[in-house]
Coordinates of C-alpha atoms in Angstrom, one line a residue:
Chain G
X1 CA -26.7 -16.7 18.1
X2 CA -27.2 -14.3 15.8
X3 CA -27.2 -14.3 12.0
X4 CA -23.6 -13.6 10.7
X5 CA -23.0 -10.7 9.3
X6 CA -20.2 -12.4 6.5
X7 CA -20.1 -15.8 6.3
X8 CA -17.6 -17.8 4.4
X9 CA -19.0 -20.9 3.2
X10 CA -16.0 -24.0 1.9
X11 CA -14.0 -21.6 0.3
X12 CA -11.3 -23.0 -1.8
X13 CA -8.4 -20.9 -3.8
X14 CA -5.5 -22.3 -5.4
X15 CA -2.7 -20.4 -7.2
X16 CA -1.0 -22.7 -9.7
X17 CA -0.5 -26.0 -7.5
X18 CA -0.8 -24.5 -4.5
X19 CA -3.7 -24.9 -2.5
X20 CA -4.0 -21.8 -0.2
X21 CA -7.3 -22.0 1.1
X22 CA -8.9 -25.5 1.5
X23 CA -12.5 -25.3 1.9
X24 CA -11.9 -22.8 4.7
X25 CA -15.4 -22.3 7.1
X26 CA -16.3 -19.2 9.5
X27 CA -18.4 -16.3 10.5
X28 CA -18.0 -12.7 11.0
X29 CA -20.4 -11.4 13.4
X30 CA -21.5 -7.7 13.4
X31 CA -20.0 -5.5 16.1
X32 CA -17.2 -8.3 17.1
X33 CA -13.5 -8.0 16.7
X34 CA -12.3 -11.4 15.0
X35 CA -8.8 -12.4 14.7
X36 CA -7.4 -14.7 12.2
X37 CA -4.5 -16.0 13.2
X38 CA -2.2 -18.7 11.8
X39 CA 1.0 -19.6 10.3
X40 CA 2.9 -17.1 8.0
X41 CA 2.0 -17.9 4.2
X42 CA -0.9 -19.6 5.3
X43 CA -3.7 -18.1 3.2
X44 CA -4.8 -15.3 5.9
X45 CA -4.7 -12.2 4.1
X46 CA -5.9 -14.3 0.6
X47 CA -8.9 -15.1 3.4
X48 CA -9.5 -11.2 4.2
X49 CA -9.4 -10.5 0.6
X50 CA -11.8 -13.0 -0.4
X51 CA -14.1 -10.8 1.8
X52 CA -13.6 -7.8 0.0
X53 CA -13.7 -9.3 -3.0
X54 CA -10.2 -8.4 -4.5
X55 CA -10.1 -12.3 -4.8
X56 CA -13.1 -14.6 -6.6
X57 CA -12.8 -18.7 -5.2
X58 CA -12.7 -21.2 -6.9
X59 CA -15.4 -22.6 -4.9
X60 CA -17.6 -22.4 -2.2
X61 CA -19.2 -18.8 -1.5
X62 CA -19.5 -15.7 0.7
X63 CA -22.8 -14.3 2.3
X64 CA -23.2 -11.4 3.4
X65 CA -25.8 -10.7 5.6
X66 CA -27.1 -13.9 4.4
X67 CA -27.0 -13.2 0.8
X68 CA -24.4 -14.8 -1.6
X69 CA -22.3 -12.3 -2.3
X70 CA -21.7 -14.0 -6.2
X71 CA -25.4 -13.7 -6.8
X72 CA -25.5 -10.0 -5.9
X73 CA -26.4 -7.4 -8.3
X74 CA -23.4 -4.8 -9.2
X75 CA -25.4 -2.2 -7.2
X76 CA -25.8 -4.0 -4.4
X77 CA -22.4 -5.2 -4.4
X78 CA -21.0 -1.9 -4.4
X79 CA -23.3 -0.5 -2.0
X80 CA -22.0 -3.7 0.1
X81 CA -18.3 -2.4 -0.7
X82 CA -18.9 1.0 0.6
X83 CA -19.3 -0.5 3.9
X84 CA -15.8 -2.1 4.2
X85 CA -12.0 -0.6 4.2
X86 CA -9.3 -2.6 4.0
X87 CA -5.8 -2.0 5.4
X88 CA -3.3 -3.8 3.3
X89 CA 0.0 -5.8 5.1
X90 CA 2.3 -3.9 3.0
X91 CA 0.4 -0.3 3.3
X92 CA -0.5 0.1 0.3
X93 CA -0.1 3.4 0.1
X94 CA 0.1 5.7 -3.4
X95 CA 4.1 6.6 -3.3
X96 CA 3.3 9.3 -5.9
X97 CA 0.9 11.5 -3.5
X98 CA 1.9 13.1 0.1
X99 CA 0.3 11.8 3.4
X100 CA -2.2 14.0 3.6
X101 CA -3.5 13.3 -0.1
X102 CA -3.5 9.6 0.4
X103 CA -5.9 9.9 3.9
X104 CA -8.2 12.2 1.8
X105 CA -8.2 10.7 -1.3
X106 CA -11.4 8.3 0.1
X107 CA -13.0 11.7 0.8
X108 CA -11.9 13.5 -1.7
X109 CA -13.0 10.8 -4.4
X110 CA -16.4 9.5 -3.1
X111 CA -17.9 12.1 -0.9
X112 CA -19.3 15.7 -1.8
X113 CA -17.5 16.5 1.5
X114 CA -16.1 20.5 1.0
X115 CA -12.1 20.9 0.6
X116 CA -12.1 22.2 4.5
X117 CA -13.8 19.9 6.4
X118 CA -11.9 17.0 4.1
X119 CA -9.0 18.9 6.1
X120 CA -10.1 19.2 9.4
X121 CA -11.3 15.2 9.1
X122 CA -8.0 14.3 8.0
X123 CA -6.0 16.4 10.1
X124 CA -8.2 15.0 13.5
X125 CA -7.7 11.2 12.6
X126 CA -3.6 12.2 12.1
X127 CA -3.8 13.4 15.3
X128 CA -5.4 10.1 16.9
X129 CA -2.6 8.4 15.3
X130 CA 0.0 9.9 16.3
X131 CA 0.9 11.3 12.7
X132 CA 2.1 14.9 13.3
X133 CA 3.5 17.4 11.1
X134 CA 3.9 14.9 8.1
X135 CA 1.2 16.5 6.0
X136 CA 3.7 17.0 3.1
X137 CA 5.6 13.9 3.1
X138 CA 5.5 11.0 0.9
X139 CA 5.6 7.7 1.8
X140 CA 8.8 6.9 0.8
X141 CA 10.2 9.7 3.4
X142 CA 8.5 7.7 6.3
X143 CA 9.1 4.6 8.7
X144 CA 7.6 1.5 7.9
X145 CA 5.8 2.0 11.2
X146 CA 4.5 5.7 10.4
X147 CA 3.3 4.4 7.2
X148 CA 1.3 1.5 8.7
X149 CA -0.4 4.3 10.8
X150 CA -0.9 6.2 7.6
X151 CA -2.3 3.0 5.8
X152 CA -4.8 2.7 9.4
X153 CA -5.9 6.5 8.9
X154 CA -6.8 6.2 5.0
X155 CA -8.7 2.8 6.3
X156 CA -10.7 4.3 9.1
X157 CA -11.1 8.0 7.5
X158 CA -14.9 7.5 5.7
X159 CA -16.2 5.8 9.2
X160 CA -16.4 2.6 7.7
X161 CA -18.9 -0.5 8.9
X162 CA -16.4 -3.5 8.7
X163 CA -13.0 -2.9 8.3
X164 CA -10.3 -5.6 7.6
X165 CA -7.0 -5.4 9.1
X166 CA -4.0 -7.2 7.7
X167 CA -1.3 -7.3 10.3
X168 CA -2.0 -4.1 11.2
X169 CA 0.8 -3.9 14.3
X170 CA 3.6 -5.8 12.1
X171 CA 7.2 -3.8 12.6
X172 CA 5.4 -1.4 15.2
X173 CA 7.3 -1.1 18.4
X174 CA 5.6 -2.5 21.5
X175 CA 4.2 1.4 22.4
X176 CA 2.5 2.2 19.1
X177 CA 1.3 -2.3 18.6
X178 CA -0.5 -1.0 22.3
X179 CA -1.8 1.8 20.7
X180 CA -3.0 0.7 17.2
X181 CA -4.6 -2.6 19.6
X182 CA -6.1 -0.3 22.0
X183 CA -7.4 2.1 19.2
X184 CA -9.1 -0.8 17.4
X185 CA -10.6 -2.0 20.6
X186 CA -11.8 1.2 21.5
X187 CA -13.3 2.0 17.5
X188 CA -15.2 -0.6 18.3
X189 CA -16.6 -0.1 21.7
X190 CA -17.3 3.3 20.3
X191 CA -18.8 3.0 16.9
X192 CA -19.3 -0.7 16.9
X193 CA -17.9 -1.4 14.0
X194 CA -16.8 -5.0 12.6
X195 CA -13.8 -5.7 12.2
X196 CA -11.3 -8.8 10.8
X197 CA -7.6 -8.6 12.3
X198 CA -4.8 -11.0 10.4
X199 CA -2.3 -10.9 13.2
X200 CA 0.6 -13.1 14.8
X201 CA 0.7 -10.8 18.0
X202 CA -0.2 -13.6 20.4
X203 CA -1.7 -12.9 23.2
X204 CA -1.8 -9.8 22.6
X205 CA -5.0 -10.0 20.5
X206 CA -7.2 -12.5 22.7
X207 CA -7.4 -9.3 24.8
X208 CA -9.1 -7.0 21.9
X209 CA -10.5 -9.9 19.8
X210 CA -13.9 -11.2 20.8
X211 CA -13.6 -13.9 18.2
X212 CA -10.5 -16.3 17.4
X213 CA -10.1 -18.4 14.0
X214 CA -7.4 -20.4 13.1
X215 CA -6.2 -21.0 9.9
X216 CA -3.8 -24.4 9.3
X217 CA -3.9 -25.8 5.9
X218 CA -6.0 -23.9 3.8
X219 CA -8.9 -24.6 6.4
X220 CA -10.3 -22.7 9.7
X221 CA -8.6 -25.8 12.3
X222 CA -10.7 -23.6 15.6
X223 CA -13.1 -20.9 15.8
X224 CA -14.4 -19.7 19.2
X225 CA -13.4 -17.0 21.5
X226 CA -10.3 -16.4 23.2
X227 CA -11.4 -18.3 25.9
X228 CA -11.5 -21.4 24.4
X229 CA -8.9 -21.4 22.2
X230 CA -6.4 -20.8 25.1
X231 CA -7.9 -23.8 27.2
X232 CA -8.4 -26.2 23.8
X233 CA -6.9 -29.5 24.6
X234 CA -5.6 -29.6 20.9
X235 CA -1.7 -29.8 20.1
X236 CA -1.6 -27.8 17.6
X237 CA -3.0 -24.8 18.4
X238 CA -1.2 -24.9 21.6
X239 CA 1.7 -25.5 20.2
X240 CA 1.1 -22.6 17.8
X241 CA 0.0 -20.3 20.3
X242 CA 2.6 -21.1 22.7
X243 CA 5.1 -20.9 19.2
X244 CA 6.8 -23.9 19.9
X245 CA 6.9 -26.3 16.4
X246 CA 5.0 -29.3 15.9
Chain R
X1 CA 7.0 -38.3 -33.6
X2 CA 4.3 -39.6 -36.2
X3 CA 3.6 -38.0 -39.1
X4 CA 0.4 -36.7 -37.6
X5 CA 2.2 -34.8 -34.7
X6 CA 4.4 -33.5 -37.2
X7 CA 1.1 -32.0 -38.7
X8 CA -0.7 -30.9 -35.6
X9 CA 1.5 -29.5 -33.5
X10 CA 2.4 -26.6 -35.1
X11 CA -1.2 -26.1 -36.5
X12 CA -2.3 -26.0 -32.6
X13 CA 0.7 -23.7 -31.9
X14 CA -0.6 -21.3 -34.4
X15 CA -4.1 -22.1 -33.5
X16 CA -3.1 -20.8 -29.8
X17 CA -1.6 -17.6 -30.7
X18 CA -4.4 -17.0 -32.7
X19 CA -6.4 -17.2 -30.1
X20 CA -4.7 -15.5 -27.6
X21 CA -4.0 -12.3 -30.2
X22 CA -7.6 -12.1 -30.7
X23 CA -8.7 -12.1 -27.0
X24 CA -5.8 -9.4 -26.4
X25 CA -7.2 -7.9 -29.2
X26 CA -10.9 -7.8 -27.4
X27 CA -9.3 -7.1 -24.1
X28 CA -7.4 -3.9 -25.7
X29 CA -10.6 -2.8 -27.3
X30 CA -12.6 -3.0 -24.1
X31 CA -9.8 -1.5 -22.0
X32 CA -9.7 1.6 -24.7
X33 CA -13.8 2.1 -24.7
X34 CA -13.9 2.2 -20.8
X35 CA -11.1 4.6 -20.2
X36 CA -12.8 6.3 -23.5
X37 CA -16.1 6.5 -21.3
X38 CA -15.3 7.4 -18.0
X39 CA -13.5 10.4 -19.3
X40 CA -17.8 12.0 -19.4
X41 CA -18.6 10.3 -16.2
X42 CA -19.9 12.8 -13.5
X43 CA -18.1 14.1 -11.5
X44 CA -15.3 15.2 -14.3
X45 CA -12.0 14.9 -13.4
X46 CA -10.7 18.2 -14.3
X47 CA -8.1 18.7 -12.3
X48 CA -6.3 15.4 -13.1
X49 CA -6.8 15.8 -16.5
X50 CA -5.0 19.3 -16.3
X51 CA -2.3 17.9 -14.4
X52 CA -1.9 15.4 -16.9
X53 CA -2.0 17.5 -19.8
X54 CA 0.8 19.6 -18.1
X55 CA 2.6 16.0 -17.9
X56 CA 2.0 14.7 -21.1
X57 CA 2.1 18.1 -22.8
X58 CA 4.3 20.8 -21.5
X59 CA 6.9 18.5 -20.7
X60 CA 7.2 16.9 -24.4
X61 CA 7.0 20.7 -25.6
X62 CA 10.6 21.1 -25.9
X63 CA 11.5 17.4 -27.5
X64 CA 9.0 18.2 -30.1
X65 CA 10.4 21.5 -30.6
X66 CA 13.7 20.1 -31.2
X67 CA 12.6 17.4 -33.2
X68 CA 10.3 19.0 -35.0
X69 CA 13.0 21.6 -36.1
X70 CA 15.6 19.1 -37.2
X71 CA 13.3 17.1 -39.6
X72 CA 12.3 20.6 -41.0
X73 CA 15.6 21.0 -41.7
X74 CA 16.8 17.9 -43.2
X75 CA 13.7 17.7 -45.3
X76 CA 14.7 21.2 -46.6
X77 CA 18.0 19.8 -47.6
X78 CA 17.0 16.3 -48.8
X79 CA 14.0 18.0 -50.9
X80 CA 16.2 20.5 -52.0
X81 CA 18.8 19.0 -53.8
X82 CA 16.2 16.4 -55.3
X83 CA 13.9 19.3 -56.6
X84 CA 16.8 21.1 -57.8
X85 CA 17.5 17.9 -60.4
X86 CA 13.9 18.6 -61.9
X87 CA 14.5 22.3 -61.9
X88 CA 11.6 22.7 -59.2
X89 CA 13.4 24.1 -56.2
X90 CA 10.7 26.6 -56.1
X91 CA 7.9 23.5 -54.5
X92 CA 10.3 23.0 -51.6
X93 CA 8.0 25.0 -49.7
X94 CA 4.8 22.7 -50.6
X95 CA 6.4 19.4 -50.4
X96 CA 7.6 20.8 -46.7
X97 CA 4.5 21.8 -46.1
X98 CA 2.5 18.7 -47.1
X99 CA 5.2 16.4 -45.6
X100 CA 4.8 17.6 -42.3
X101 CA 1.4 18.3 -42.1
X102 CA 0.1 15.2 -43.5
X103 CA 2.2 12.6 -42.0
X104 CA 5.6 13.8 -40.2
X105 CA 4.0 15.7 -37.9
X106 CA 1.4 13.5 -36.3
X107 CA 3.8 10.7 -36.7
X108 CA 6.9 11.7 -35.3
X109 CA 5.2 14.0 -32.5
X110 CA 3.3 10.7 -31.4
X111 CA 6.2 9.0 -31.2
X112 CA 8.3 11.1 -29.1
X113 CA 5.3 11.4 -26.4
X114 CA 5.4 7.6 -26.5
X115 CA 9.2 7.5 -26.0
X116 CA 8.7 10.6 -22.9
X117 CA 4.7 10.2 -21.5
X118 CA 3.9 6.8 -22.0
X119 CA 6.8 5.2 -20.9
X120 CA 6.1 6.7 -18.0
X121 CA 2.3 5.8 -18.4
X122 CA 3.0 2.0 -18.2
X123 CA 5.8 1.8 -15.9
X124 CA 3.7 4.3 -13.0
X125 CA 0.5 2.1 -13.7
X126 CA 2.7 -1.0 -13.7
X127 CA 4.6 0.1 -10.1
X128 CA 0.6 0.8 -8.7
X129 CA -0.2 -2.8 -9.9
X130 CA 2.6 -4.8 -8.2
X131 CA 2.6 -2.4 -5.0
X132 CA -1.2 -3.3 -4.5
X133 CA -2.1 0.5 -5.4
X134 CA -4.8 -0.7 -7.7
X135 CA -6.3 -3.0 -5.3
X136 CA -6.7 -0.4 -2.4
X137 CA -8.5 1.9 -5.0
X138 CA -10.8 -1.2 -5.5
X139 CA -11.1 -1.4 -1.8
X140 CA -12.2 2.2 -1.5
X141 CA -14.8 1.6 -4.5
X142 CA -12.8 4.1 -6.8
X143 CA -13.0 2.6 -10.0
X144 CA -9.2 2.3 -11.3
X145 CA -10.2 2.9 -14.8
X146 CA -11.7 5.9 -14.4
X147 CA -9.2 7.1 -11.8
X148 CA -6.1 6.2 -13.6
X149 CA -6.6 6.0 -17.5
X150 CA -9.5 8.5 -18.3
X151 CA -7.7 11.6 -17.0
X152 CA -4.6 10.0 -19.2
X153 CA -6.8 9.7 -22.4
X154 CA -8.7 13.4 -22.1
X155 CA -5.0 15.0 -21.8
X156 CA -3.3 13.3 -24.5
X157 CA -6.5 13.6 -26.9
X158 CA -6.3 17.2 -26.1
X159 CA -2.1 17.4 -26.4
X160 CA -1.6 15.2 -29.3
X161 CA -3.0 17.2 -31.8
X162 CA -1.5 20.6 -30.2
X163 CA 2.3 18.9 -30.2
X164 CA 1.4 17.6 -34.0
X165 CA 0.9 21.6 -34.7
X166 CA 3.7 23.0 -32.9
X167 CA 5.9 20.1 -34.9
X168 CA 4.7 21.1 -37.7
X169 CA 4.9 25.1 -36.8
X170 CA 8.5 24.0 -35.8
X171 CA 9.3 22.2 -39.0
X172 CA 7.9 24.6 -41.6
X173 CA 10.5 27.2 -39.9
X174 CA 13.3 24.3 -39.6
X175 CA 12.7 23.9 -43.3
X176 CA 12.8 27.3 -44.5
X177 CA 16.0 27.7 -42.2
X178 CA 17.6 25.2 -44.8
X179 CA 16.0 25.7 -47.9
X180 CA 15.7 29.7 -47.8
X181 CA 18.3 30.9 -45.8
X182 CA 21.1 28.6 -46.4
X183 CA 20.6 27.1 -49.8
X184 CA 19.1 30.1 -51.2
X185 CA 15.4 29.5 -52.5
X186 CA 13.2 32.7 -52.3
X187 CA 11.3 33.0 -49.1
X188 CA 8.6 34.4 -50.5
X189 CA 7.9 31.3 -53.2
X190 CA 8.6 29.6 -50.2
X191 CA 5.8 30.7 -47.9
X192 CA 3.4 31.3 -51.0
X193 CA 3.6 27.8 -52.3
X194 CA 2.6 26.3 -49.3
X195 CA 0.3 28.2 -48.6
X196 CA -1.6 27.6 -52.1
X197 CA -0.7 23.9 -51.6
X198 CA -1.9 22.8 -48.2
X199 CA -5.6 23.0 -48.1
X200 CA -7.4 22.7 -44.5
X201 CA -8.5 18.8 -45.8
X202 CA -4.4 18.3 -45.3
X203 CA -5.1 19.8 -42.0
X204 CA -7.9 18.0 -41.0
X205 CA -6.3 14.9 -41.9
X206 CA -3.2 15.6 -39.8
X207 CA -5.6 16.2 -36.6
X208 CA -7.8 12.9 -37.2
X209 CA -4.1 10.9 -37.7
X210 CA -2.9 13.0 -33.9
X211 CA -6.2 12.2 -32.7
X212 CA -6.1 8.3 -33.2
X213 CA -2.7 8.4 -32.2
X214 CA -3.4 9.9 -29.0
X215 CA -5.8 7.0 -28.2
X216 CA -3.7 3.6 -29.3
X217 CA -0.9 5.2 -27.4
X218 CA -2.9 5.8 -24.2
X219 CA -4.8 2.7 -24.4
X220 CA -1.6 0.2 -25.0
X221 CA 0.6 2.0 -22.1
X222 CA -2.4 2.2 -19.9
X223 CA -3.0 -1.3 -20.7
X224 CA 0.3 -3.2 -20.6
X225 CA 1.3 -1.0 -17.3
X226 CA -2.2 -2.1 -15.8
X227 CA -2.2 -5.7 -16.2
X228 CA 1.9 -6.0 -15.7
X229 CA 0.4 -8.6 -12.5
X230 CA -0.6 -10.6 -15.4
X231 CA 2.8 -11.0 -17.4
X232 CA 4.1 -14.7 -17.6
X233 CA 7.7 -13.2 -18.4
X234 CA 8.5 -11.6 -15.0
X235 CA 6.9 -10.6 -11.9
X236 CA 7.6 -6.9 -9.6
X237 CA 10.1 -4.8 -11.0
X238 CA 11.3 -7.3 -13.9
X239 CA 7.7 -7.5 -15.1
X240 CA 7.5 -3.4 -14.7
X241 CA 10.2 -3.3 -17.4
X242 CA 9.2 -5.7 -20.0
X243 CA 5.4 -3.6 -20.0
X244 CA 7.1 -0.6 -20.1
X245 CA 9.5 -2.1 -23.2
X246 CA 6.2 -3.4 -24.5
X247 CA 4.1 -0.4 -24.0
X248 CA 6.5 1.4 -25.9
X249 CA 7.2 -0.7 -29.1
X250 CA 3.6 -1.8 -29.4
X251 CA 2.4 1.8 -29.6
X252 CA 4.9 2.8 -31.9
X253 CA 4.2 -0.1 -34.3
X254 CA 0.7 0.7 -33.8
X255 CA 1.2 4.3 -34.8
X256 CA 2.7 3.3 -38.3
X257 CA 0.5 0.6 -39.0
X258 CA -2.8 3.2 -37.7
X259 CA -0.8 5.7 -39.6
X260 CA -1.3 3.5 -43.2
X261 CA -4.7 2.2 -43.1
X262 CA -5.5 6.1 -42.2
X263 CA -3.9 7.5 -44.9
X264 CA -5.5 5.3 -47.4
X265 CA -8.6 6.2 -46.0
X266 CA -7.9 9.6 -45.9
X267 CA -6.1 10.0 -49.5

């Protein structure tokens, strides 16, 4: 197999006395959807941010494309964070500026992009997502579901390499989870981006998801494709996958 | 407890605090110089820093006003019937002048704009930390600092010294209100004795006082607002309000206390 693109190497994190991550193990592989699934409050999206480096661990390391990330010059790291968006669980999104101003702002801040075709960008990924005629709005005026698909146009609106999803379908209804699944799937089969899903929707994403990793006590329990996991002879991923308690 | 706990438990109780003030103290200082710096960083923020100017400026325009004309106008009484004791009514104009110009005005304006703008400062900074706001600027590689505090700094160390002039506009007029029109002291000894009196040194100093103001205001409700995350007395919206409570009394202390060691500099 390849090399992997991020590799997460014994990471531990602990917040007070609780150990969240565990000397968690796994790869990323570029072009591949990987899912993270696991139980709720169990370190996942502190995972995803260790990636993007809004969390440092304790110990253990991250590569990227082989390198430590730690060891990386600030240049490089930033040149390494211009590849990656990040959709947040809980949006995220900047109450104080309208819809439109919070997809642009990416645009707006870190390209040389000019104020019309910010516009017509913005206005064209609105319209994949279904986002119509809330231009003006602020977030506060929309549906936690509209502003998940707000959150997933500011994340995908600069084209980005790897992009890492925390529960991206969470209080969708079963149309627009289709939708957002079916949108990531096809992202990917178009642009071949990289991209790391926290989710719970079972089985939902085996069917996008060419990788599977399950996090149980601060540490990755399986990782392999969707394949495997669904025919692992191992209690407690069944059981977790079939949501019955162990 | 021995003797010796008796001894060196309060001596490492002060020993903390002392060192957790001083690496505040560092924190502060490197918190003010960033912001400071990335108000020159290419490209310039213009447009946010007019919007905040419009925020920290016009809308303090008519507090200032109002304060500014009420401390004009008790100073013309209060001076007034001391200088009338002495049989020197006819200074009122001067010690108005000088008053407000020297100290009131920076003071009192940079308060108010703490009370109005950087209330607001901290507890807007404060709501972006605890919603994750700061962190998705992170994720999209915009640098917070920059974004958030170096527009905030440019506009107030362009408005401070503006409001500190129109207080001082405001008072001189509130003053002569009092001590000219009501209590009777001759407008032109008025005018004419402050304008012998204050020299542009008086001016000057006033400015360098708004100017300093400007930053220790910006930089402690930028500050406490952006690292509310980090508060030990209360998380979300509890720790929002205890910056904001913070932001506001640290800044003012800090103006008085910025407000002496620059007046005995300036003196």
């Amino acid at each position: 197999m390849d090399q992997p693109l991020i590799q997460i190497k014994n990471i531990s994190k602990k917040f007070g006395d609780n150990h969240v991550l565990n000397g968690a193990d796994f790869c990323i592989y570029k072009g591949e959807v990987t899912t993270v699934i696991g139980k709720s409050g169990g370190g996942k999206s502190v995972l995803l941010k260790h990636i993007i480096g809004l969390v440092e661990p304790d110990s253990g390391m991250i590569l990227f494309q082989g390198q430590p990330v730690s060891e990386m010059k600030k240049a490089e790291k930033r040149a390494m964070r211009k590849k990656f968006s990040y959709m947040f669980q809980g949006t995220a999104l900047f109450d104080s500026m309208t819809v439109f101003e919070n997809i642009a702002l990416p645009l707006m801040e870190k390209t040389s992009l000019r104020k019309k075709e910010i516009q017509q960008q913005v206005e064209e990924k609105m319209q994949q997502l279904d986002l119509n005629d809330i231009n003006d709005k602020y977030p506060s005026q929309l549906s936690g579901g509209m502003k998940k698909r707000v959150a997933m146009a500011r994340a995908l609106i600069t084209d980005p390499e790897i992009v890492l999803f925390d529960e991206p379908t969470t209080g969708l209804d079963p149309i627009r989870k289709n939708a957002v699944h079916s949108m990531i799937s096809d992202y990917q089969k178009k642009f071949g981006f990289t991209a790391v899903v926290v989710s719970h929707e079972i089985p939902d994403v085996f069917y996008i998801s060419q990788r599977i990793a399950m996090l149980e006590q601060g540490k990755i329990l399986f990782e392999g494709s969707p394949d495997e996991i669904q025919k692992l002879p191992d209690s407690v991923v069944q059981n977790f996958i079939q949501g019955v308690e162990s | 407890m021995n003797q010796t706990d008796f001894m060196t438990i309060p001596l490492s109780v002060l020993g903390r605090r002392i060192i957790s003030l001083v690496q505040e103290t560092g924190k502060i200082t490197i918190f003010f110089f960033k912001g400071f710096i990335h108000i020159f960083t290419f490209p310039l923020q213009l447009s946010k820093i007019i919007h905040q100017i419009y925020f920290i400026g016009m809308k303090s325009l008519f507090v200032i006003c109002l304060t500014g004309a009420f401390t004009g106008m008790v100073l013309g009484l209060q001076l007034y019937y001391t200088l009338i004791k002495f049989g020197s009514e006819g200074v009122l104009g001067s010690a108005i002048g000088l008053t407000l110009i020297r100290e009131l005005g920076p003071v009192l304006s940079a308060i108010m704009v703490t009370g109005m703008a950087g209330s607001a400062m901290a507890s807007e900074i404060g709501i972006m930390r605890i919603s994750e706001q700061i962190d998705a600027l992170k994720t999209m590689d915009i640098n917070p600092i920059r974004f958030l505090v170096g527009p905030r700094m440019a506009a107030a160390l362009i408005s401070f010294p503006l409001l500190a002039a129109l207080f001082d506009v405001v008072g001189i007029f509130g003053g002569y209100l009092t001590g000219s029109l009501l209590l009777g002291v001759n407008p032109g000894i008025y005018f004419s004795g402050m304008e012998t009196s204050v020299s542009m040194v008086d001016i000057n100093g006033g400015f360098i006082k708004s100017l300093a103001f400007a930053a220790v205001v910006v930089t402690i409700c930028c500050f406490q607002g952006y690292y509310t995350h980090t508060r030990a007395g209360g998380f979300g919206a509890k720790g929002v309000g205890i910056s904001t409570t913070t932001a506001v009394v640290h800044s003012c202390v800090l103006i008085l206390v910025t407000d002496y060691v620059l007046t005995s500099f300036l003196l």
